[in-house]
GROMACS .gro file of C-alpha atoms in nm:
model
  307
    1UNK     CA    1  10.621 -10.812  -2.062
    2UNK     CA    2  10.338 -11.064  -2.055
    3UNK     CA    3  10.023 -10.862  -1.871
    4UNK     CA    4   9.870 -11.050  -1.611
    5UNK     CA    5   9.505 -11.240  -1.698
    6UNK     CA    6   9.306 -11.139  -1.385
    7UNK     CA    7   9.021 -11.325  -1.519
    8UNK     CA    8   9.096 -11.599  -1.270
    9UNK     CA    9   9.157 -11.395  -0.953
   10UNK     CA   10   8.957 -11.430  -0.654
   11UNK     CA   11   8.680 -11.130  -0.631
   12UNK     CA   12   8.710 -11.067  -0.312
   13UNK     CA   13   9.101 -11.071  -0.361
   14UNK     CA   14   9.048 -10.885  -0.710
   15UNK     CA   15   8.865 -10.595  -0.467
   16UNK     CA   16   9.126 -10.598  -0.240
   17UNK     CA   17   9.391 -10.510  -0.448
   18UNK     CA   18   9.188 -10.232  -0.627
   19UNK     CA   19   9.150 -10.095  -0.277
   20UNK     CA   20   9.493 -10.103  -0.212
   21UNK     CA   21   9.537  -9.963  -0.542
   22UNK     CA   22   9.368  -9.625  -0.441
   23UNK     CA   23   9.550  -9.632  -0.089
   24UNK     CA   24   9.857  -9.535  -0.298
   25UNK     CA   25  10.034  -9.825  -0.182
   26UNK     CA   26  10.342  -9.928  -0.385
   27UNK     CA   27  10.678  -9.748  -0.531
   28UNK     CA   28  11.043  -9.723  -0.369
   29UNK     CA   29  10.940  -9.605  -0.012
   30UNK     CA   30  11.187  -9.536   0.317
   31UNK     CA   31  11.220  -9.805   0.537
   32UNK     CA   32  11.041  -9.680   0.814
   33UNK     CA   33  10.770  -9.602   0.598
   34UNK     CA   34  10.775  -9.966   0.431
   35UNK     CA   35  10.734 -10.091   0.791
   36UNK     CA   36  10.469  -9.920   0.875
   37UNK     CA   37  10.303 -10.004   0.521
   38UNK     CA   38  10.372 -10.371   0.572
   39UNK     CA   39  10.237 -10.336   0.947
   40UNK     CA   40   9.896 -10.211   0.827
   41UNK     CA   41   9.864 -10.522   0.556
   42UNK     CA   42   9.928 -10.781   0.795
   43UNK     CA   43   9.611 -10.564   0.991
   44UNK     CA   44   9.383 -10.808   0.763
   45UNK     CA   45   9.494 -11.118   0.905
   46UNK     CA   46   9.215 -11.213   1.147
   47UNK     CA   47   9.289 -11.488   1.455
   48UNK     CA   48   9.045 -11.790   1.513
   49UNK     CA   49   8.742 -11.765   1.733
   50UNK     CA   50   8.890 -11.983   1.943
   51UNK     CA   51   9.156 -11.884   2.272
   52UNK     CA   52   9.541 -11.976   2.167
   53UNK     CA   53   9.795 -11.933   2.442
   54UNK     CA   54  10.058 -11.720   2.420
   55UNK     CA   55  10.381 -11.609   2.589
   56UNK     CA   56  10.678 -11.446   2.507
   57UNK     CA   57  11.066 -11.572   2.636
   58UNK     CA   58  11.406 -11.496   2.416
   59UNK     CA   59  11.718 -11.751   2.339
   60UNK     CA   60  12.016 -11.591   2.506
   61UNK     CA   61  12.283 -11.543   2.258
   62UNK     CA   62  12.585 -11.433   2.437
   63UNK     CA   63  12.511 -11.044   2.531
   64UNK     CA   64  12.186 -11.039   2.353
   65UNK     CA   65  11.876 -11.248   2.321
   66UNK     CA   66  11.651 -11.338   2.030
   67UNK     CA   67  11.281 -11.275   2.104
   68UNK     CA   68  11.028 -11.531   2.070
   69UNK     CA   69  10.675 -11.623   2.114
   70UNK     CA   70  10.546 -11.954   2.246
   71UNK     CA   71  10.189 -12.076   2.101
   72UNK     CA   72   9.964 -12.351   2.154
   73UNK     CA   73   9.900 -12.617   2.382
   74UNK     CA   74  10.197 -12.849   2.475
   75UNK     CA   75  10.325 -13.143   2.214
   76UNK     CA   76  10.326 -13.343   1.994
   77UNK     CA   77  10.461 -13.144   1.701
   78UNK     CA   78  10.635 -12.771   1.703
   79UNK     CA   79  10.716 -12.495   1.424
   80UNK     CA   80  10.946 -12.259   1.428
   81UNK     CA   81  10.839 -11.977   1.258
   82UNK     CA   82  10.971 -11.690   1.077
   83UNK     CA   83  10.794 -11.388   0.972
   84UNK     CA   84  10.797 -11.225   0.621
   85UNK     CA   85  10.854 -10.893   0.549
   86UNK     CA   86  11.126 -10.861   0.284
   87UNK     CA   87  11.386 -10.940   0.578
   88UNK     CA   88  11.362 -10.599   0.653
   89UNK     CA   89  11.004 -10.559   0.834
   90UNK     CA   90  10.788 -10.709   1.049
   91UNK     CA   91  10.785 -10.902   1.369
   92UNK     CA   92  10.599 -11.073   1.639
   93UNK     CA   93  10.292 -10.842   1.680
   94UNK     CA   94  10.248 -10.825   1.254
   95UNK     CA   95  10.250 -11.234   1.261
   96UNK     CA   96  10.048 -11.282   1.599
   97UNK     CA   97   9.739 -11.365   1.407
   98UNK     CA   98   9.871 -11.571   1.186
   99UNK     CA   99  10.085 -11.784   1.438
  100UNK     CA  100   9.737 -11.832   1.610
  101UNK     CA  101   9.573 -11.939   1.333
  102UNK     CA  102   9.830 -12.223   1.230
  103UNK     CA  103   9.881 -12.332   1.597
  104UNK     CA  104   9.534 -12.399   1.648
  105UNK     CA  105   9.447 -12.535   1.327
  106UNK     CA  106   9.722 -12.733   1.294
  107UNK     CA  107   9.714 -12.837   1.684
  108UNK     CA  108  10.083 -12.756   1.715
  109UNK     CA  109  10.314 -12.564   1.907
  110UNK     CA  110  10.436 -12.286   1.719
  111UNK     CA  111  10.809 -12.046   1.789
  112UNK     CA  112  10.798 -11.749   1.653
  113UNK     CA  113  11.118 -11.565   1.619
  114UNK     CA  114  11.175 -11.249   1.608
  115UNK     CA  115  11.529 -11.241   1.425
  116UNK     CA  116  11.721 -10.907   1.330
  117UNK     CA  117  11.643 -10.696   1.047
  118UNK     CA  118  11.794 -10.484   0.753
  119UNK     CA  119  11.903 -10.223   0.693
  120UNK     CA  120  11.999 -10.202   1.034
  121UNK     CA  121  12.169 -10.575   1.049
  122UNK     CA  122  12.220 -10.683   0.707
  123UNK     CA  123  12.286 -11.037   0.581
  124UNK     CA  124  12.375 -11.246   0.751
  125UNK     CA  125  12.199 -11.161   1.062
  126UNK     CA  126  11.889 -11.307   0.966
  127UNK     CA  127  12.026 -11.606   0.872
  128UNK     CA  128  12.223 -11.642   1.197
  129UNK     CA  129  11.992 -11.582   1.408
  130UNK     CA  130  11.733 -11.853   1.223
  131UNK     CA  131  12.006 -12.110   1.258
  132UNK     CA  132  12.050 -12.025   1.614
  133UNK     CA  133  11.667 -12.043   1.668
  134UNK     CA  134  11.625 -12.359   1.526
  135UNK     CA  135  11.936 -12.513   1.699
  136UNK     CA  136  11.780 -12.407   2.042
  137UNK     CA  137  11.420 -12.522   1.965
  138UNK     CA  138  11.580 -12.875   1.852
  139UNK     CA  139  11.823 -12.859   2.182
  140UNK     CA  140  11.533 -12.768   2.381
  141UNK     CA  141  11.197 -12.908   2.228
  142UNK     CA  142  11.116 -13.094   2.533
  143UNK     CA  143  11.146 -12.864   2.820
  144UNK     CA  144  10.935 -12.604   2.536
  145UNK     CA  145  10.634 -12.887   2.559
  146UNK     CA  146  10.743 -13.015   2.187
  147UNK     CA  147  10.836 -13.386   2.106
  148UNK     CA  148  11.165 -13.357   1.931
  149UNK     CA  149  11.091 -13.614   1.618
  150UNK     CA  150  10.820 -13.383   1.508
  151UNK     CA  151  10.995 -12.994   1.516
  152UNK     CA  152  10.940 -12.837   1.110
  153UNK     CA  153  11.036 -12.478   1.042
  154UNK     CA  154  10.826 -12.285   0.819
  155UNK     CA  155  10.798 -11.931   0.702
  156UNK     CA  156  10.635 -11.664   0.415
  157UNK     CA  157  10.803 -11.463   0.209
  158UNK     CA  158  11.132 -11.357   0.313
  159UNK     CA  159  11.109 -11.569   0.587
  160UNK     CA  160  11.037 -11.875   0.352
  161UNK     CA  161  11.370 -11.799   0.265
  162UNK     CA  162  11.510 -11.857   0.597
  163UNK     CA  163  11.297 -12.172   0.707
  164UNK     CA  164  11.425 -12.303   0.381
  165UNK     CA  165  11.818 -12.203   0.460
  166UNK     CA  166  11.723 -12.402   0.821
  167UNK     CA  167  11.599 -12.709   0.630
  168UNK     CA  168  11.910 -12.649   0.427
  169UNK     CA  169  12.122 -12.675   0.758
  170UNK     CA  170  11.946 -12.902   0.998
  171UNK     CA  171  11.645 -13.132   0.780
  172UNK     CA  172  11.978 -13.315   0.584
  173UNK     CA  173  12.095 -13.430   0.940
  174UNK     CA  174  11.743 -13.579   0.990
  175UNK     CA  175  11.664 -13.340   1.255
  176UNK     CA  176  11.341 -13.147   1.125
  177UNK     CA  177  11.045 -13.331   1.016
  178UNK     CA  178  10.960 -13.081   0.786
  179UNK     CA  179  11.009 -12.701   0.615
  180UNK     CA  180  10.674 -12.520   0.560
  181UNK     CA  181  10.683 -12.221   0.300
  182UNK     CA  182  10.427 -11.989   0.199
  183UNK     CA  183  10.497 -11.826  -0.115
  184UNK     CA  184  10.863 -11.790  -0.054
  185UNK     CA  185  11.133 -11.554  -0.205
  186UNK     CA  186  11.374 -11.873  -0.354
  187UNK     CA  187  11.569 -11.698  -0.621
  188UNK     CA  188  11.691 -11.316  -0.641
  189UNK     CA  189  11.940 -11.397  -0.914
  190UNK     CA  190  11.709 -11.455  -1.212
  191UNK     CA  191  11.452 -11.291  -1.378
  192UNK     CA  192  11.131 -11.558  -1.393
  193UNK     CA  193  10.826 -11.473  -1.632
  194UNK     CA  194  10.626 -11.400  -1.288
  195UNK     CA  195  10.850 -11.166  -1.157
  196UNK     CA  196  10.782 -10.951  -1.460
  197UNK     CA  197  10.397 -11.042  -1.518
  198UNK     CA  198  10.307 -10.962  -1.184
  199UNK     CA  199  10.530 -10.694  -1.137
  200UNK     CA  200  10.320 -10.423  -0.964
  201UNK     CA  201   9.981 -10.425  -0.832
  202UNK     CA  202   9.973 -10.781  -0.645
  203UNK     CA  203  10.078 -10.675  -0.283
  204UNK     CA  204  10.487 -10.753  -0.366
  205UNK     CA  205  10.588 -10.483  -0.650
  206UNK     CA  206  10.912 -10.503  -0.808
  207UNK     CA  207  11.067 -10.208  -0.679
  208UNK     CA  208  10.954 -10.337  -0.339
  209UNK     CA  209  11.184 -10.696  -0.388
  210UNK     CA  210  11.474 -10.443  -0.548
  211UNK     CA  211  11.444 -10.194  -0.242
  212UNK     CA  212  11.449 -10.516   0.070
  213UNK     CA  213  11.707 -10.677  -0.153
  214UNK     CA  214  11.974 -10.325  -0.103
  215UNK     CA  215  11.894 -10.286   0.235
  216UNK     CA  216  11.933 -10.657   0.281
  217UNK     CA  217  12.239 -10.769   0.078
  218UNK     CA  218  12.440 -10.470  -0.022
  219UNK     CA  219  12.703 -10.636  -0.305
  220UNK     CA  220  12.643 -11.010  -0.227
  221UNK     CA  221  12.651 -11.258  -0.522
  222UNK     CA  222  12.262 -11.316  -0.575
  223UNK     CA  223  12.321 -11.660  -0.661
  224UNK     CA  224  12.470 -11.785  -0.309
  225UNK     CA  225  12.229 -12.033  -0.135
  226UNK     CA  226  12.189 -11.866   0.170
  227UNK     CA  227  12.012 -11.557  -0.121
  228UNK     CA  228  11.868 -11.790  -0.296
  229UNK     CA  229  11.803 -12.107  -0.187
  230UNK     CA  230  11.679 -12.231  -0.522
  231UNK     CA  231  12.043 -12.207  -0.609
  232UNK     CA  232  12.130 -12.483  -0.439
  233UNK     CA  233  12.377 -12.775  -0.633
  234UNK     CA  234  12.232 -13.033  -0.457
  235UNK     CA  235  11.854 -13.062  -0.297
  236UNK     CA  236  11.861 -13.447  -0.171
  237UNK     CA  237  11.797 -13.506   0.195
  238UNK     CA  238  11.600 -13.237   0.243
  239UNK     CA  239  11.296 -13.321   0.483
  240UNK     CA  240  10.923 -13.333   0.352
  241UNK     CA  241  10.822 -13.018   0.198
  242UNK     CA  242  10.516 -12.826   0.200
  243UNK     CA  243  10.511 -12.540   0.012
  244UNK     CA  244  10.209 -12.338  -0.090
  245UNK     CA  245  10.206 -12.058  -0.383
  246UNK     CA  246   9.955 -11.802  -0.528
  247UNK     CA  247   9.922 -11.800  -0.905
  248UNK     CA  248   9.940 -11.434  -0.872
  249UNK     CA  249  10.261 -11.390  -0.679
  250UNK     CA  250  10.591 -11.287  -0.845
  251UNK     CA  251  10.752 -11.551  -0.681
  252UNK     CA  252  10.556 -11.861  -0.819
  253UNK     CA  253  10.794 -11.923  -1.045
  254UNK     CA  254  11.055 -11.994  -0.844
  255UNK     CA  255  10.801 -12.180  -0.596
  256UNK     CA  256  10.710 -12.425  -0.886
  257UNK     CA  257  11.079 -12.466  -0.962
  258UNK     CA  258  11.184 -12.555  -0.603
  259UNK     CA  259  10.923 -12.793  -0.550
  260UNK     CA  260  11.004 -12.967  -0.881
  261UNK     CA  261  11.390 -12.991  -0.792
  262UNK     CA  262  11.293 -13.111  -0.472
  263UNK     CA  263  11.052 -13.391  -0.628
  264UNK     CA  264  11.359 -13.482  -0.836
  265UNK     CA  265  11.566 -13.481  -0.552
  266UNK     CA  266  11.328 -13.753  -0.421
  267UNK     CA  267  11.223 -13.517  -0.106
  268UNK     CA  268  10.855 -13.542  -0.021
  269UNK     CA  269  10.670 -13.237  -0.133
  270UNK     CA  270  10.336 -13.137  -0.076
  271UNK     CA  271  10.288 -12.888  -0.297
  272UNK     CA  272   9.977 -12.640  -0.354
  273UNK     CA  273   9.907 -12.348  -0.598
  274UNK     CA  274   9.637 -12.131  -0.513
  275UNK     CA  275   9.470 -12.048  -0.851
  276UNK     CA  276   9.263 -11.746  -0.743
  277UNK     CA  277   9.500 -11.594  -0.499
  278UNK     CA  278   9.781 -11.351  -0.473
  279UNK     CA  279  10.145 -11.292  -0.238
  280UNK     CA  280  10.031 -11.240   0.094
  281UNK     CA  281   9.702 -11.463   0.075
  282UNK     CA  282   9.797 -11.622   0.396
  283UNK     CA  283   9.766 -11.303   0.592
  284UNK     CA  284   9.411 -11.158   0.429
  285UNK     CA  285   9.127 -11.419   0.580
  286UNK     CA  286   9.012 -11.125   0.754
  287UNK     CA  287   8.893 -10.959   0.371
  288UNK     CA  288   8.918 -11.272   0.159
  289UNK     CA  289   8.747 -11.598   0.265
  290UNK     CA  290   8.869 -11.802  -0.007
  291UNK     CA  291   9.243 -11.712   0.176
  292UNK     CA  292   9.092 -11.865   0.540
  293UNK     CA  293   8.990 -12.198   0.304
  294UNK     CA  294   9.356 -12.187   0.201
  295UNK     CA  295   9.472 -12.163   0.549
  296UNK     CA  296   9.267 -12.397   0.639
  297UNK     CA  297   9.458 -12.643   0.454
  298UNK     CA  298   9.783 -12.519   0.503
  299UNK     CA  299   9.717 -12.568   0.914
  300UNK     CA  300   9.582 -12.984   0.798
  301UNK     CA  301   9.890 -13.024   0.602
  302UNK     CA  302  10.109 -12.927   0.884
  303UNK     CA  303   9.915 -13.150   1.086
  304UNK     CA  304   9.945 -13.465   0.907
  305UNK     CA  305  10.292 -13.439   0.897
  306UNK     CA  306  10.348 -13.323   1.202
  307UNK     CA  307  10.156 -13.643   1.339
   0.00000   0.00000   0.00000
């Protein structure tokens, strides 16, 4: 196993992790416990100075309802948003900072959805639920202040994984404008050189990935799209692409990988790797500034092509 050159690493970010580090964070945890661990990280992301509004409605789906949260100011663009958290934490409260941050950067409407988690609904519930989200948004963009040409879905993590299975199901049909993913989980049934170099210590250890991935997909084939969305045959039609990685991320292989299919695919990708910065990056600004700068340009790339 190749050991990781930190020499590059952000300080601040470098700092961070050692912190962490001492916490004790990291290791095969229960889920409740993993929760509450992931709850605590997303702690550092820090909203802008400015007032966002907020308010929270569901999508009835046939006895239940899917929770969401409404941000920004009305029009012209929207984003539906899913959380990360391994697919099997997190929610609207750990992500309220965030979705505040892109929605008044960007000067968008965001929906954040609050789909169903492992262990406790294992795949596909996720997935199902993302579809329906998206299918409601795009059904209902106007009456949710939202001009239905400019509605992207975007996500980190694990829920890169779903905005990308959306853009999978709706962008080919020319109905999203665009797919948005922060250092997304693309590819559970390889074994990349990053998944091994940065294998512990960078905020997403590999026992952590192994552990969601149980609770998530008990006995599923690892290479099915709707896993691994990398694995798809065929990326054409997809709709523009922005996709933002962290050089220190176990998943940037299979970030750099997608986004060159997809430029072979002849999709539009805007593609960014963040040299100094680790997994998770998007949700520090409150610890690392060099992770707001990133943000920063994550919220003017939605923006421009959201325009």
């Amino acid at each position: 196993m190749q050991e990781a050159d930190l020499s590059a690493l952000d300080p601040q970010a470098r700092r961070f992790l050692a912190m962490v580090a001492l916490g004790g964070r990291g290791g095969s945890v229960g889920i409740e416990e993993r929760r509450r661990g992931f709850a605590k990280l997303m702690q550092f992301s820090k909203p802008p100075a400015a007032r966002v509004a907020a308010s929270d409605s569901s999508i009835p789906v046939g006895d239940r309802a899917i929770p969401i949260r409404l941000y920004g100011a009305e029009g012209p663009g929207g984003l539906i948003y899913f959380h990360g958290g391994g697919l099997v934490a997190g929610g609207l409260e750990t992500h309220d900072a965030l979705c505040r941050t892109l929605a008044h950067g960007a000067g968008c409407r965001i929906v954040s959805v609050d789909y169903r988690l492992a262990p406790e609904h294992p795949f596909p519930a996720a997935i199902v639920d993302a579809l329906l989200a998206t299918r409601f948004v795009l059904r209902n963009a106007a009456a949710l202040g939202v001009d239905p040409r400019r509605v992207a879905v975007g996500g980190d993590s694990g829920g890169g994984t779903l905005a990308a299975i959306a853009a999978d199901v709706f962008g080919r049909r020319g109905r999203l404008r665009a797919q948005v993913l922060l250092c997304p989980a693309l590819d559970f049934a390889g074994a990349s050189a990053s998944r091994e170099t940065f294998a512990n210590g960078f905020l997403l250890d590999a026992s952590t990935l192994a552990a969601d991935l149980v609770h998530y997909a008990p006995q599923r084939p690892l290479e099915d799209r709707r896993i691994s969305p990398l694995r798809a045959a065929d990326l054409a039609g997809l709709p523009t692409t922005i996709l933002h990685t962290a050089a220190f991320d176990p998943l940037v292989d299979e970030g750099r990988a997608y986004a060159r299919r997809l430029a072979e695919a002849g999709v539009d990708v805007r593609y960014r790797e963040h040299a100094t910065l680790m997994h998770h990056f998007y949700a520090l600004n409150g610890v690392v500034p060099a992770a707001q700068v990133a943000l920063d340009g994550i919220a003017r790339d939605i923006a421009e092509v959201l325009a």
